[in-house]
PDB file of C-alpha atoms in Angstrom:
ATOM      1  CA  PHE A1258       0.000   0.000   0.000  1.00 36.00           C
ATOM      2  CA  VAL A1259       1.420   3.377  -1.014  1.00 43.00           C
ATOM      3  CA  GLY A1260      -0.173   6.483   0.387  1.00 49.00           C
ATOM      4  CA  ASN A1261      -0.162   8.987   3.232  1.00 52.00           C
ATOM      5  CA  SER A1262       0.525   7.504   6.649  1.00 52.00           C
ATOM      6  CA  THR A1263      -2.241   7.805   9.229  1.00 52.00           C
ATOM      7  CA  TYR A1264       0.141   7.027  12.131  1.00 49.00           C
ATOM      8  CA  LEU A1265       0.185  10.592  13.445  1.00 55.00           C
ATOM      9  CA  ASP A1266      -3.604  10.874  13.215  1.00 59.00           C
ATOM     10  CA  ASP A1267      -4.188   7.645  15.116  1.00 59.00           C
ATOM     11  CA  HIS A1268      -1.303   7.644  17.558  1.00 62.00           C
ATOM     12  CA  GLY A1269       0.143  11.140  17.808  1.00 62.00           C
ATOM     13  CA  PRO A1270       3.876  11.852  17.399  1.00 64.00           C
ATOM     14  CA  PRO A1271       6.276   8.949  18.022  1.00 60.00           C
ATOM     15  CA  PRO A1272       7.703   8.877  21.533  1.00 61.00           C
ATOM     16  CA  GLN A1273      10.998  10.706  22.016  1.00 65.00           C
ATOM     17  CA  LYS A1274      14.118   8.629  22.399  1.00 68.00           C
ATOM     18  CA  VAL A1275      14.888   8.252  26.106  1.00 79.00           C
ATOM     19  CA  LEU A1276      18.546   9.055  26.613  1.00 86.00           C
ATOM     20  CA  PRO A1277      20.642   7.312  29.260  1.00 88.00           C
ATOM     21  CA  PHE A1278      22.121   9.509  31.957  1.00 87.00           C
ATOM     22  CA  PRO A1279      24.692  10.935  31.670  1.00 94.00           C
ATOM     23  CA  SER A1280      24.408  11.324  27.906  1.00 96.00           C
ATOM     24  CA  GLN A1281      27.463  13.587  27.501  1.00 97.00           C
ATOM     25  CA  VAL A1282      30.877  12.209  28.462  1.00 98.00           C
ATOM     26  CA  VAL A1283      34.311  13.708  27.762  1.00 98.00           C
ATOM     27  CA  TYR A1284      37.546  11.701  27.957  1.00 98.00           C
ATOM     28  CA  ASN A1285      40.249  14.397  27.642  1.00 98.00           C
ATOM     29  CA  ARG A1286      42.922  11.753  27.478  1.00 97.00           C
ATOM     30  CA  VAL A1287      46.400  12.364  28.876  1.00 97.00           C
ATOM     31  CA  GLY A1288      49.154  11.418  26.428  1.00 94.00           C
ATOM     32  CA  LYS A1289      50.989   8.118  27.005  1.00 93.00           C
ATOM     33  CA  CYS A1290      48.571   6.979  29.723  1.00 96.00           C
ATOM     34  CA  GLY A1291      47.011   4.047  27.921  1.00 93.00           C
ATOM     35  CA  SER A1292      44.617   6.190  25.916  1.00 93.00           C
ATOM     36  CA  ARG A1293      45.132   4.395  22.605  1.00 90.00           C
ATOM     37  CA  THR A1294      44.189   1.115  24.269  1.00 92.00           C
ATOM     38  CA  VAL A1295      41.042   2.709  25.701  1.00 96.00           C
ATOM     39  CA  VAL A1296      40.110   4.299  22.355  1.00 95.00           C
ATOM     40  CA  LEU A1297      40.429   0.891  20.676  1.00 93.00           C
ATOM     41  CA  LEU A1298      37.952  -0.415  23.255  1.00 96.00           C
ATOM     42  CA  LEU A1299      35.633   2.553  22.730  1.00 97.00           C
ATOM     43  CA  ARG A1300      35.448   1.912  18.989  1.00 96.00           C
ATOM     44  CA  ILE A1301      34.195  -1.607  19.677  1.00 96.00           C
ATOM     45  CA  LEU A1302      31.859  -0.466  22.460  1.00 97.00           C
ATOM     46  CA  SER A1303      30.292   2.347  20.412  1.00 97.00           C
ATOM     47  CA  GLU A1304      29.226  -0.152  17.748  1.00 97.00           C
ATOM     48  CA  LYS A1305      28.039  -2.635  20.358  1.00 96.00           C
ATOM     49  CA  HIS A1306      25.999  -0.184  22.455  1.00 97.00           C
ATOM     50  CA  GLY A1307      25.041   2.417  19.864  1.00 96.00           C
ATOM     51  CA  PHE A1308      26.504   5.570  21.386  1.00 97.00           C
ATOM     52  CA  ASN A1309      28.158   8.323  19.348  1.00 98.00           C
ATOM     53  CA  LEU A1310      31.964   8.175  19.645  1.00 98.00           C
ATOM     54  CA  VAL A1311      33.332  11.597  18.685  1.00 97.00           C
ATOM     55  CA  THR A1312      37.109  11.540  18.214  1.00 95.00           C
ATOM     56  CA  SER A1313      39.629  14.121  17.064  1.00 91.00           C
ATOM     57  CA  ASP A1314      42.652  13.810  14.815  1.00 85.00           C
ATOM     58  CA  ILE A1315      44.336  16.723  16.587  1.00 88.00           C
ATOM     59  CA  HIS A1316      47.010  15.253  18.875  1.00 83.00           C
ATOM     60  CA  ASN A1317      49.325  18.183  19.541  1.00 86.00           C
ATOM     61  CA  LYS A1318      47.097  21.125  20.515  1.00 95.00           C
ATOM     62  CA  THR A1319      46.034  20.852  24.133  1.00 97.00           C
ATOM     63  CA  ARG A1320      45.966  24.575  24.945  1.00 97.00           C
ATOM     64  CA  LEU A1321      43.327  26.675  23.229  1.00 97.00           C
ATOM     65  CA  THR A1322      42.538  30.353  22.838  1.00 97.00           C
ATOM     66  CA  LYS A1323      39.204  31.607  24.167  1.00 96.00           C
ATOM     67  CA  ASN A1324      37.695  31.510  20.658  1.00 97.00           C
ATOM     68  CA  GLU A1325      39.037  27.996  20.072  1.00 97.00           C
ATOM     69  CA  GLN A1326      37.512  26.861  23.363  1.00 97.00           C
ATOM     70  CA  MET A1327      34.134  28.339  22.417  1.00 96.00           C
ATOM     71  CA  GLU A1328      34.230  26.704  18.987  1.00 96.00           C
ATOM     72  CA  LEU A1329      35.215  23.274  20.323  1.00 96.00           C
ATOM     73  CA  ILE A1330      32.607  23.366  23.100  1.00 96.00           C
ATOM     74  CA  LYS A1331      29.956  24.368  20.554  1.00 95.00           C
ATOM     75  CA  ASN A1332      30.949  21.477  18.263  1.00 94.00           C
ATOM     76  CA  ILE A1333      30.953  18.969  21.114  1.00 96.00           C
ATOM     77  CA  SER A1334      27.668  20.177  22.599  1.00 94.00           C
ATOM     78  CA  THR A1335      25.811  19.818  19.297  1.00 94.00           C
ATOM     79  CA  ALA A1336      26.931  16.195  18.760  1.00 96.00           C
ATOM     80  CA  GLU A1337      24.202  13.573  18.702  1.00 96.00           C
ATOM     81  CA  GLN A1338      23.599  12.201  22.184  1.00 96.00           C
ATOM     82  CA  PRO A1339      24.518   9.984  23.883  1.00 97.00           C
ATOM     83  CA  TYR A1340      28.070  10.843  22.922  1.00 97.00           C
ATOM     84  CA  LEU A1341      31.548  10.243  24.254  1.00 98.00           C
ATOM     85  CA  PHE A1342      34.057  12.831  23.057  1.00 98.00           C
ATOM     86  CA  THR A1343      37.775  12.082  23.244  1.00 98.00           C
ATOM     87  CA  ARG A1344      40.799  14.226  22.489  1.00 97.00           C
ATOM     88  CA  HIS A1345      44.168  15.194  23.989  1.00 97.00           C
ATOM     89  CA  VAL A1346      43.055  18.552  25.407  1.00 98.00           C
ATOM     90  CA  HIS A1347      43.355  20.329  28.735  1.00 98.00           C
ATOM     91  CA  PHE A1348      40.178  20.546  30.822  1.00 98.00           C
ATOM     92  CA  LEU A1349      37.424  22.703  29.278  1.00 97.00           C
ATOM     93  CA  ASN A1350      34.874  24.510  31.432  1.00 96.00           C
ATOM     94  CA  PHE A1351      31.661  24.177  29.396  1.00 96.00           C
ATOM     95  CA  SER A1352      29.576  26.164  31.881  1.00 93.00           C
ATOM     96  CA  ARG A1353      31.856  29.189  31.424  1.00 92.00           C
ATOM     97  CA  PHE A1354      30.539  29.463  27.859  1.00 93.00           C
ATOM     98  CA  GLY A1355      26.920  28.698  28.691  1.00 91.00           C
ATOM     99  CA  GLY A1356      27.062  24.979  27.865  1.00 91.00           C
ATOM    100  CA  ASP A1357      25.987  21.984  29.946  1.00 92.00           C
ATOM    101  CA  GLN A1358      28.969  20.589  31.796  1.00 95.00           C
ATOM    102  CA  PRO A1359      29.547  16.975  30.673  1.00 97.00           C
ATOM    103  CA  VAL A1360      30.784  14.128  32.828  1.00 97.00           C
ATOM    104  CA  TYR A1361      34.585  13.844  32.582  1.00 98.00           C
ATOM    105  CA  ILE A1362      36.681  10.666  32.854  1.00 98.00           C
ATOM    106  CA  ASN A1363      40.437  10.161  32.558  1.00 98.00           C
ATOM    107  CA  ILE A1364      43.408   7.913  33.367  1.00 98.00           C
ATOM    108  CA  ILE A1365      46.884   8.883  34.547  1.00 98.00           C
ATOM    109  CA  ARG A1366      50.044   6.958  35.365  1.00 97.00           C
ATOM    110  CA  ASP A1367      53.307   7.223  37.299  1.00 97.00           C
ATOM    111  CA  PRO A1368      54.765  10.545  36.001  1.00 97.00           C
ATOM    112  CA  VAL A1369      58.306   9.291  35.351  1.00 96.00           C
ATOM    113  CA  SER A1370      56.976   6.201  33.548  1.00 94.00           C
ATOM    114  CA  ARG A1371      54.771   8.451  31.411  1.00 96.00           C
ATOM    115  CA  PHE A1372      57.665  10.764  30.598  1.00 96.00           C
ATOM    116  CA  LEU A1373      59.959   7.896  29.593  1.00 94.00           C
ATOM    117  CA  SER A1374      57.270   6.326  27.414  1.00 91.00           C
ATOM    118  CA  ASN A1375      56.756   9.632  25.634  1.00 91.00           C
ATOM    119  CA  TYR A1376      60.504  10.301  25.278  1.00 92.00           C
ATOM    120  CA  PHE A1377      61.162   7.040  23.440  1.00 89.00           C
ATOM    121  CA  PHE A1378      57.851   6.986  21.549  1.00 87.00           C
ATOM    122  CA  ARG A1379      58.652  10.345  19.953  1.00 84.00           C
ATOM    123  CA  ARG A1380      61.919   8.836  18.754  1.00 85.00           C
ATOM    124  CA  PHE A1381      61.182   5.228  17.900  1.00 81.00           C
ATOM    125  CA  GLY A1382      57.394   4.701  17.809  1.00 74.00           C
ATOM    126  CA  ASP A1383      55.820   1.379  18.784  1.00 59.00           C
ATOM    127  CA  TRP A1384      55.336  -2.201  17.608  1.00 48.00           C
ATOM    128  CA  ARG A1385      52.756  -1.302  15.002  1.00 48.00           C
ATOM    129  CA  GLY A1386      55.629  -0.853  12.585  1.00 48.00           C
ATOM    130  CA  GLU A1387      54.350   2.407  11.155  1.00 46.00           C
ATOM    131  CA  GLN A1388      56.697   5.369  11.161  1.00 49.00           C
ATOM    132  CA  ASN A1389      54.397   7.314  13.446  1.00 51.00           C
ATOM    133  CA  HIS A1390      57.306   8.794  15.382  1.00 48.00           C
ATOM    134  CA  MET A1391      58.621  10.292  12.147  1.00 52.00           C
ATOM    135  CA  ILE A1392      55.177  11.801  11.501  1.00 47.00           C
ATOM    136  CA  ARG A1393      55.020  13.282  14.997  1.00 55.00           C
ATOM    137  CA  THR A1394      58.618  14.528  14.978  1.00 67.00           C
ATOM    138  CA  PRO A1395      59.455  15.126  11.302  1.00 66.00           C
ATOM    139  CA  ASN A1396      62.027  17.834  12.032  1.00 78.00           C
ATOM    140  CA  MET A1397      63.876  16.013  14.807  1.00 82.00           C
ATOM    141  CA  ARG A1398      67.589  15.904  14.002  1.00 83.00           C
ATOM    142  CA  GLN A1399      69.376  12.555  14.146  1.00 84.00           C
ATOM    143  CA  GLU A1400      71.590  13.633  17.046  1.00 83.00           C
ATOM    144  CA  GLU A1401      68.469  14.637  18.951  1.00 86.00           C
ATOM    145  CA  ARG A1402      66.673  11.403  18.060  1.00 87.00           C
ATOM    146  CA  TYR A1403      69.511   9.337  19.497  1.00 88.00           C
ATOM    147  CA  LEU A1404      70.198  11.615  22.454  1.00 93.00           C
ATOM    148  CA  ASP A1405      70.989   9.493  25.514  1.00 94.00           C
ATOM    149  CA  ILE A1406      68.254   9.874  28.116  1.00 95.00           C
ATOM    150  CA  ASN A1407      70.801  10.363  30.918  1.00 97.00           C
ATOM    151  CA  VAL A1408      72.521  13.179  29.042  1.00 96.00           C
ATOM    152  CA  CYS A1409      69.140  14.820  28.426  1.00 96.00           C
ATOM    153  CA  ILE A1410      68.292  14.739  32.146  1.00 97.00           C
ATOM    154  CA  LEU A1411      71.666  15.400  33.741  1.00 97.00           C
ATOM    155  CA  GLU A1412      72.584  18.224  31.350  1.00 97.00           C
ATOM    156  CA  ASN A1413      69.148  19.801  31.721  1.00 96.00           C
ATOM    157  CA  TYR A1414      68.003  19.746  28.101  1.00 96.00           C
ATOM    158  CA  PRO A1415      64.627  21.550  27.623  1.00 94.00           C
ATOM    159  CA  GLU A1416      62.831  18.263  26.863  1.00 94.00           C
ATOM    160  CA  CYS A1417      63.906  16.841  30.226  1.00 96.00           C
ATOM    161  CA  SER A1418      63.248  19.841  32.429  1.00 96.00           C
ATOM    162  CA  ASN A1419      60.391  22.126  33.413  1.00 95.00           C
ATOM    163  CA  PRO A1420      58.026  23.390  32.149  1.00 94.00           C
ATOM    164  CA  ARG A1421      57.844  20.407  29.751  1.00 94.00           C
ATOM    165  CA  LEU A1422      57.889  17.925  32.632  1.00 97.00           C
ATOM    166  CA  PHE A1423      54.812  19.643  34.060  1.00 97.00           C
ATOM    167  CA  TYR A1424      52.481  17.645  31.852  1.00 98.00           C
ATOM    168  CA  ILE A1425      49.688  15.771  33.679  1.00 98.00           C
ATOM    169  CA  ILE A1426      48.379  18.521  35.960  1.00 98.00           C
ATOM    170  CA  PRO A1427      47.348  20.950  33.137  1.00 98.00           C
ATOM    171  CA  TYR A1428      44.947  18.290  31.774  1.00 98.00           C
ATOM    172  CA  PHE A1429      42.982  18.700  35.003  1.00 98.00           C
ATOM    173  CA  CYS A1430      43.766  22.320  35.877  1.00 98.00           C
ATOM    174  CA  GLY A1431      42.411  23.711  32.606  1.00 98.00           C
ATOM    175  CA  GLN A1432      43.076  26.418  30.045  1.00 97.00           C
ATOM    176  CA  HIS A1433      44.107  29.256  32.395  1.00 97.00           C
ATOM    177  CA  PRO A1434      47.709  30.438  31.692  1.00 96.00           C
ATOM    178  CA  ARG A1435      48.705  29.673  35.294  1.00 97.00           C
ATOM    179  CA  CYS A1436      47.788  26.020  34.711  1.00 98.00           C
ATOM    180  CA  ARG A1437      51.020  25.729  32.690  1.00 96.00           C
ATOM    181  CA  GLU A1438      53.226  26.993  35.519  1.00 97.00           C
ATOM    182  CA  PRO A1439      54.586  24.299  37.883  1.00 97.00           C
ATOM    183  CA  GLY A1440      53.349  25.254  41.329  1.00 97.00           C
ATOM    184  CA  GLU A1441      50.752  25.019  44.076  1.00 97.00           C
ATOM    185  CA  TRP A1442      48.110  27.088  42.284  1.00 98.00           C
ATOM    186  CA  ALA A1443      47.834  24.719  39.314  1.00 98.00           C
ATOM    187  CA  LEU A1444      48.068  21.666  41.588  1.00 98.00           C
ATOM    188  CA  GLU A1445      45.219  22.770  43.839  1.00 98.00           C
ATOM    189  CA  ARG A1446      43.008  23.794  40.932  1.00 98.00           C
ATOM    190  CA  ALA A1447      43.608  20.396  39.296  1.00 98.00           C
ATOM    191  CA  LYS A1448      42.586  18.623  42.519  1.00 98.00           C
ATOM    192  CA  LEU A1449      39.448  20.776  42.757  1.00 98.00           C
ATOM    193  CA  ASN A1450      38.447  19.901  39.188  1.00 97.00           C
ATOM    194  CA  VAL A1451      38.996  16.196  39.864  1.00 98.00           C
ATOM    195  CA  ASN A1452      36.607  16.441  42.801  1.00 97.00           C
ATOM    196  CA  GLU A1453      33.959  18.567  41.114  1.00 96.00           C
ATOM    197  CA  ASN A1454      33.977  17.621  37.428  1.00 96.00           C
ATOM    198  CA  PHE A1455      35.420  14.133  36.992  1.00 98.00           C
ATOM    199  CA  LEU A1456      33.306  11.068  37.591  1.00 97.00           C
ATOM    200  CA  LEU A1457      36.422   8.902  37.603  1.00 98.00           C
ATOM    201  CA  VAL A1458      40.162   9.417  37.284  1.00 98.00           C
ATOM    202  CA  GLY A1459      41.831   6.015  37.194  1.00 98.00           C
ATOM    203  CA  ILE A1460      45.385   4.735  37.444  1.00 97.00           C
ATOM    204  CA  LEU A1461      46.874   2.991  34.424  1.00 97.00           C
ATOM    205  CA  GLU A1462      48.794   0.574  36.662  1.00 96.00           C
ATOM    206  CA  GLU A1463      45.374  -0.773  37.756  1.00 96.00           C
ATOM    207  CA  LEU A1464      43.622  -0.575  34.378  1.00 96.00           C
ATOM    208  CA  GLU A1465      41.372  -3.617  34.874  1.00 95.00           C
ATOM    209  CA  ASP A1466      39.899  -2.042  37.995  1.00 97.00           C
ATOM    210  CA  VAL A1467      39.440   1.243  36.113  1.00 97.00           C
ATOM    211  CA  LEU A1468      37.452  -0.620  33.456  1.00 97.00           C
ATOM    212  CA  LEU A1469      35.377  -2.412  36.119  1.00 96.00           C
ATOM    213  CA  LEU A1470      34.400   0.900  37.705  1.00 97.00           C
ATOM    214  CA  LEU A1471      33.655   2.514  34.346  1.00 97.00           C
ATOM    215  CA  GLU A1472      31.330  -0.386  33.579  1.00 96.00           C
ATOM    216  CA  ARG A1473      29.622   0.141  36.934  1.00 95.00           C
ATOM    217  CA  PHE A1474      29.256   3.927  36.595  1.00 96.00           C
ATOM    218  CA  LEU A1475      28.566   4.186  32.847  1.00 97.00           C
ATOM    219  CA  PRO A1476      27.048   0.849  31.760  1.00 96.00           C
ATOM    220  CA  HIS A1477      25.465   2.307  28.610  1.00 97.00           C
ATOM    221  CA  TYR A1478      28.990   3.090  27.409  1.00 98.00           C
ATOM    222  CA  PHE A1479      31.197   0.446  29.034  1.00 98.00           C
ATOM    223  CA  LYS A1480      29.085  -2.707  29.523  1.00 97.00           C
ATOM    224  CA  ASP A1481      31.245  -5.813  28.814  1.00 96.00           C
ATOM    225  CA  VAL A1482      34.398  -3.697  28.485  1.00 96.00           C
ATOM    226  CA  LEU A1483      36.501  -6.027  30.637  1.00 94.00           C
ATOM    227  CA  SER A1484      35.631  -9.144  28.665  1.00 94.00           C
ATOM    228  CA  ILE A1485      36.521  -7.316  25.437  1.00 94.00           C
ATOM    229  CA  TYR A1486      39.775  -6.081  26.962  1.00 94.00           C
ATOM    230  CA  LYS A1487      40.723  -9.616  28.054  1.00 92.00           C
ATOM    231  CA  ASN A1488      39.891 -11.095  24.646  1.00 90.00           C
ATOM    232  CA  PRO A1489      43.126 -12.458  23.085  1.00 86.00           C
ATOM    233  CA  GLU A1490      42.414 -10.705  19.773  1.00 81.00           C
ATOM    234  CA  HIS A1491      42.117  -7.346  21.482  1.00 72.00           C
ATOM    235  CA  ARG A1492      45.250  -8.031  23.520  1.00 71.00           C
ATOM    236  CA  LYS A1493      47.183  -8.534  20.272  1.00 64.00           C
ATOM    237  CA  LEU A1494      46.088  -5.093  19.074  1.00 60.00           C
ATOM    238  CA  GLY A1495      46.896  -3.533  22.431  1.00 57.00           C
ATOM    239  CA  ASN A1496      50.401  -4.976  22.461  1.00 54.00           C
ATOM    240  CA  LEU A1497      51.170  -3.211  19.190  1.00 51.00           C
ATOM    241  CA  THR A1498      50.897   0.173  20.926  1.00 55.00           C
ATOM    242  CA  VAL A1499      53.755  -0.552  23.358  1.00 61.00           C
ATOM    243  CA  THR A1500      56.653   1.877  22.912  1.00 61.00           C
ATOM    244  CA  VAL A1501      59.880   0.283  21.655  1.00 56.00           C
ATOM    245  CA  LYS A1502      63.566   0.797  22.527  1.00 68.00           C
ATOM    246  CA  LYS A1503      62.845   2.111  26.027  1.00 75.00           C
ATOM    247  CA  THR A1504      65.811   2.185  28.409  1.00 84.00           C
ATOM    248  CA  VAL A1505      65.910   2.967  32.115  1.00 90.00           C
ATOM    249  CA  PRO A1506      67.841   6.065  33.216  1.00 94.00           C
ATOM    250  CA  SER A1507      70.486   5.880  35.919  1.00 96.00           C
ATOM    251  CA  PRO A1508      69.406   6.184  39.579  1.00 95.00           C
ATOM    252  CA  GLU A1509      70.927   9.670  39.695  1.00 96.00           C
ATOM    253  CA  ALA A1510      68.943  10.777  36.641  1.00 96.00           C
ATOM    254  CA  ILE A1511      65.713   9.287  38.030  1.00 96.00           C
ATOM    255  CA  GLN A1512      66.198  11.117  41.307  1.00 96.00           C
ATOM    256  CA  ILE A1513      66.604  14.412  39.431  1.00 96.00           C
ATOM    257  CA  LEU A1514      63.428  13.705  37.459  1.00 96.00           C
ATOM    258  CA  TYR A1515      61.561  12.945  40.651  1.00 96.00           C
ATOM    259  CA  GLN A1516      62.613  16.266  42.180  1.00 96.00           C
ATOM    260  CA  ARG A1517      61.652  18.190  39.046  1.00 97.00           C
ATOM    261  CA  MET A1518      58.269  16.481  38.960  1.00 97.00           C
ATOM    262  CA  ARG A1519      57.368  16.825  42.632  1.00 97.00           C
ATOM    263  CA  TYR A1520      54.052  18.572  41.876  1.00 97.00           C
ATOM    264  CA  GLU A1521      53.178  15.878  39.334  1.00 98.00           C
ATOM    265  CA  TYR A1522      53.832  13.232  41.988  1.00 98.00           C
ATOM    266  CA  GLU A1523      51.783  15.033  44.608  1.00 98.00           C
ATOM    267  CA  PHE A1524      48.884  15.065  42.152  1.00 98.00           C
ATOM    268  CA  TYR A1525      49.448  11.442  41.103  1.00 98.00           C
ATOM    269  CA  TYR A1526      49.360  10.187  44.707  1.00 98.00           C
ATOM    270  CA  TYR A1527      46.307  12.305  45.482  1.00 98.00           C
ATOM    271  CA  VAL A1528      44.453  10.757  42.526  1.00 98.00           C
ATOM    272  CA  LYS A1529      45.705   7.299  43.444  1.00 97.00           C
ATOM    273  CA  GLU A1530      44.454   7.646  46.998  1.00 97.00           C
ATOM    274  CA  GLN A1531      41.025   8.827  45.778  1.00 97.00           C
ATOM    275  CA  PHE A1532      40.899   5.932  43.318  1.00 97.00           C
ATOM    276  CA  HIS A1533      41.684   3.421  46.062  1.00 96.00           C
ATOM    277  CA  LEU A1534      38.976   4.903  48.290  1.00 96.00           C
ATOM    278  CA  LEU A1535      36.548   4.488  45.406  1.00 95.00           C
ATOM    279  CA  LYS A1536      37.595   0.861  44.952  1.00 95.00           C
ATOM    280  CA  ARG A1537      37.066   0.176  48.620  1.00 95.00           C
ATOM    281  CA  LYS A1538      33.590   1.686  48.467  1.00 94.00           C
ATOM    282  CA  PHE A1539      32.668  -0.758  45.705  1.00 91.00           C
ATOM    283  CA  GLY A1540      34.387  -3.776  47.234  1.00 89.00           C
ATOM    284  CA  LEU A1541      37.454  -3.972  44.985  1.00 85.00           C
ATOM    285  CA  LYS A1542      40.774  -4.920  46.520  1.00 77.00           C
ATOM    286  CA  SER A1543      44.011  -3.425  45.250  1.00 63.00           C
ATOM    287  CA  HIS A1544      46.326  -6.150  44.023  1.00 58.00           C
ATOM    288  CA  VAL A1545      49.545  -4.195  43.743  1.00 54.00           C
ATOM    289  CA  ARG A1546      52.238  -6.036  41.839  1.00 52.00           C
ATOM    290  CA  LYS A1547      55.724  -6.143  43.269  1.00 48.00           C
ATOM    291  CA  PRO A1548      57.467  -2.995  42.045  1.00 45.00           C
ATOM    292  CA  SER A1549      60.499  -3.516  39.839  1.00 41.00           C
ATOM    293  CA  PRO A1550      63.821  -2.853  41.588  1.00 40.00           C
ATOM    294  CA  ARG A1551      64.560   0.846  41.782  1.00 40.00           C
ATOM    295  CA  PRO A1552      66.239   3.249  44.187  1.00 37.00           C
ATOM    296  CA  GLU A1553      64.483   3.499  47.530  1.00 38.00           C
ATOM    297  CA  PHE A1554      64.649   7.283  47.436  1.00 37.00           C
ATOM    298  CA  PHE A1555      62.850   7.438  44.096  1.00 42.00           C
ATOM    299  CA  ILE A1556      59.171   7.075  44.986  1.00 42.00           C
ATOM    300  CA  PRO A1557      57.453   6.041  48.216  1.00 37.00           C
ATOM    301  CA  SER A1558      56.212   2.462  48.118  1.00 34.00           C
ATOM    302  CA  PRO A1559      52.734   2.035  46.558  1.00 34.00           C
ATOM    303  CA  LEU A1560      49.730   2.495  48.811  1.00 32.00           C
ATOM    304  CA  GLU A1561      48.154  -0.806  49.755  1.00 34.00           C
ATOM    305  CA  THR A1562      44.386  -0.610  49.841  1.00 33.00           C
ATOM    306  CA  GLU A1563      42.807  -2.037  52.955  1.00 34.00           C
ATOM    307  CA  GLU A1564      40.128  -4.701  52.965  1.00 34.00           C
ATOM    308  CA  PRO A1565      36.764  -3.587  51.534  1.00 33.00           C
ATOM    309  CA  ILE A1566      34.624  -1.844  54.116  1.00 32.00           C
ATOM    310  CA  ASN A1567      30.897  -1.591  54.593  1.00 35.00           C
ATOM    311  CA  ASP A1568      29.665   1.979  54.534  1.00 35.00           C
ATOM    312  CA  GLU A1569      26.251   1.984  56.195  1.00 36.00           C
ATOM    313  CA  GLU A1570      25.818   5.750  56.075  1.00 39.00           C
ATOM    314  CA  GLU A1571      25.598   5.989  52.288  1.00 43.00           C
ATOM    315  CA  ASP A1572      24.697   3.282  49.829  1.00 48.00           C
ATOM    316  CA  ASP A1573      26.448   2.950  46.472  1.00 47.00           C
ATOM    317  CA  GLU A1574      23.591   4.133  44.268  1.00 50.00           C
ATOM    318  CA  LYS A1575      22.981   7.247  46.393  1.00 54.00           C
ATOM    319  CA  TRP A1576      26.684   8.071  46.174  1.00 46.00           C
ATOM    320  CA  LEU A1577      26.586   7.792  42.366  1.00 52.00           C
ATOM    321  CA  GLU A1578      23.480   9.947  42.273  1.00 54.00           C
ATOM    322  CA  ASP A1579      25.253  12.700  44.206  1.00 51.00           C
ATOM    323  CA  ILE A1580      28.207  12.648  41.824  1.00 45.00           C
ATOM    324  CA  TYR A1581      25.938  13.040  38.802  1.00 49.00           C
ATOM    325  CA  LYS A1582      24.270  16.041  40.420  1.00 52.00           C
ATOM    326  CA  ARG A1583      27.537  17.974  40.761  1.00 47.00           C
TER     327      ARG A1583
END
């Protein structure tokens, strides 16, 4: 039968699509903190669960002018919901420009480990075999490409000193110029944003637990994520993103890095402590692997999470509800 439909006459307009809550999620991924592994998972999950994965090909512009912020926020906010937007970009305050503040998620890692991964990735890429390091650093001179990591640190080359070592905190502090300056102001603002705007900031060293909590908090995005992650086929893809030709600096060089990155470490341990508290609340134990041998003065030993506790004052769902209301 071909003709005019009588559906609207008989039934009225079709019901509106009921969106899951939250329907706007931003993963402003920190470089060299497992983000390519997570994006691989998100590609699979977006097809499986039908959410809109909005990615960006811009990898090297994390700081934006006011106009660039407005334009990006406008583009993100008009994406079809539910969406998950992901890009290497410092924290954006949507409400400052009249937009609805999305739910933020992120993952960080031990700052020295992140720095070393980035240092060698820029030079030698990863196991995928593509010359992606050449694409990212096309003008790097050969003597710079093969610069010994110890020389870089001990002789205070720009790449191995501040402000370039002040890398993780600006992702959480935001776009304010002072967020780029190593110091207490940026550190405290980053902590405040973690508390007020991020649903979850996980630790790469405990990625499986991060995925478990993401599945719990955002099931319409992350349902079955752990089983996909543990699938041997996915593991093969993930292994290809491991940086090659990494070497470990001398104890003296590591100690210098640690001193230069003291604000990064204060932030890292703050986030780690919050993450462990979250795990305890949801009954997850921390199974911390034995750390590889390294100088005792380098980093305090990892925090061991206590046994799960019962919190009778506030049940899990109420706690989640409160976070969503922030």
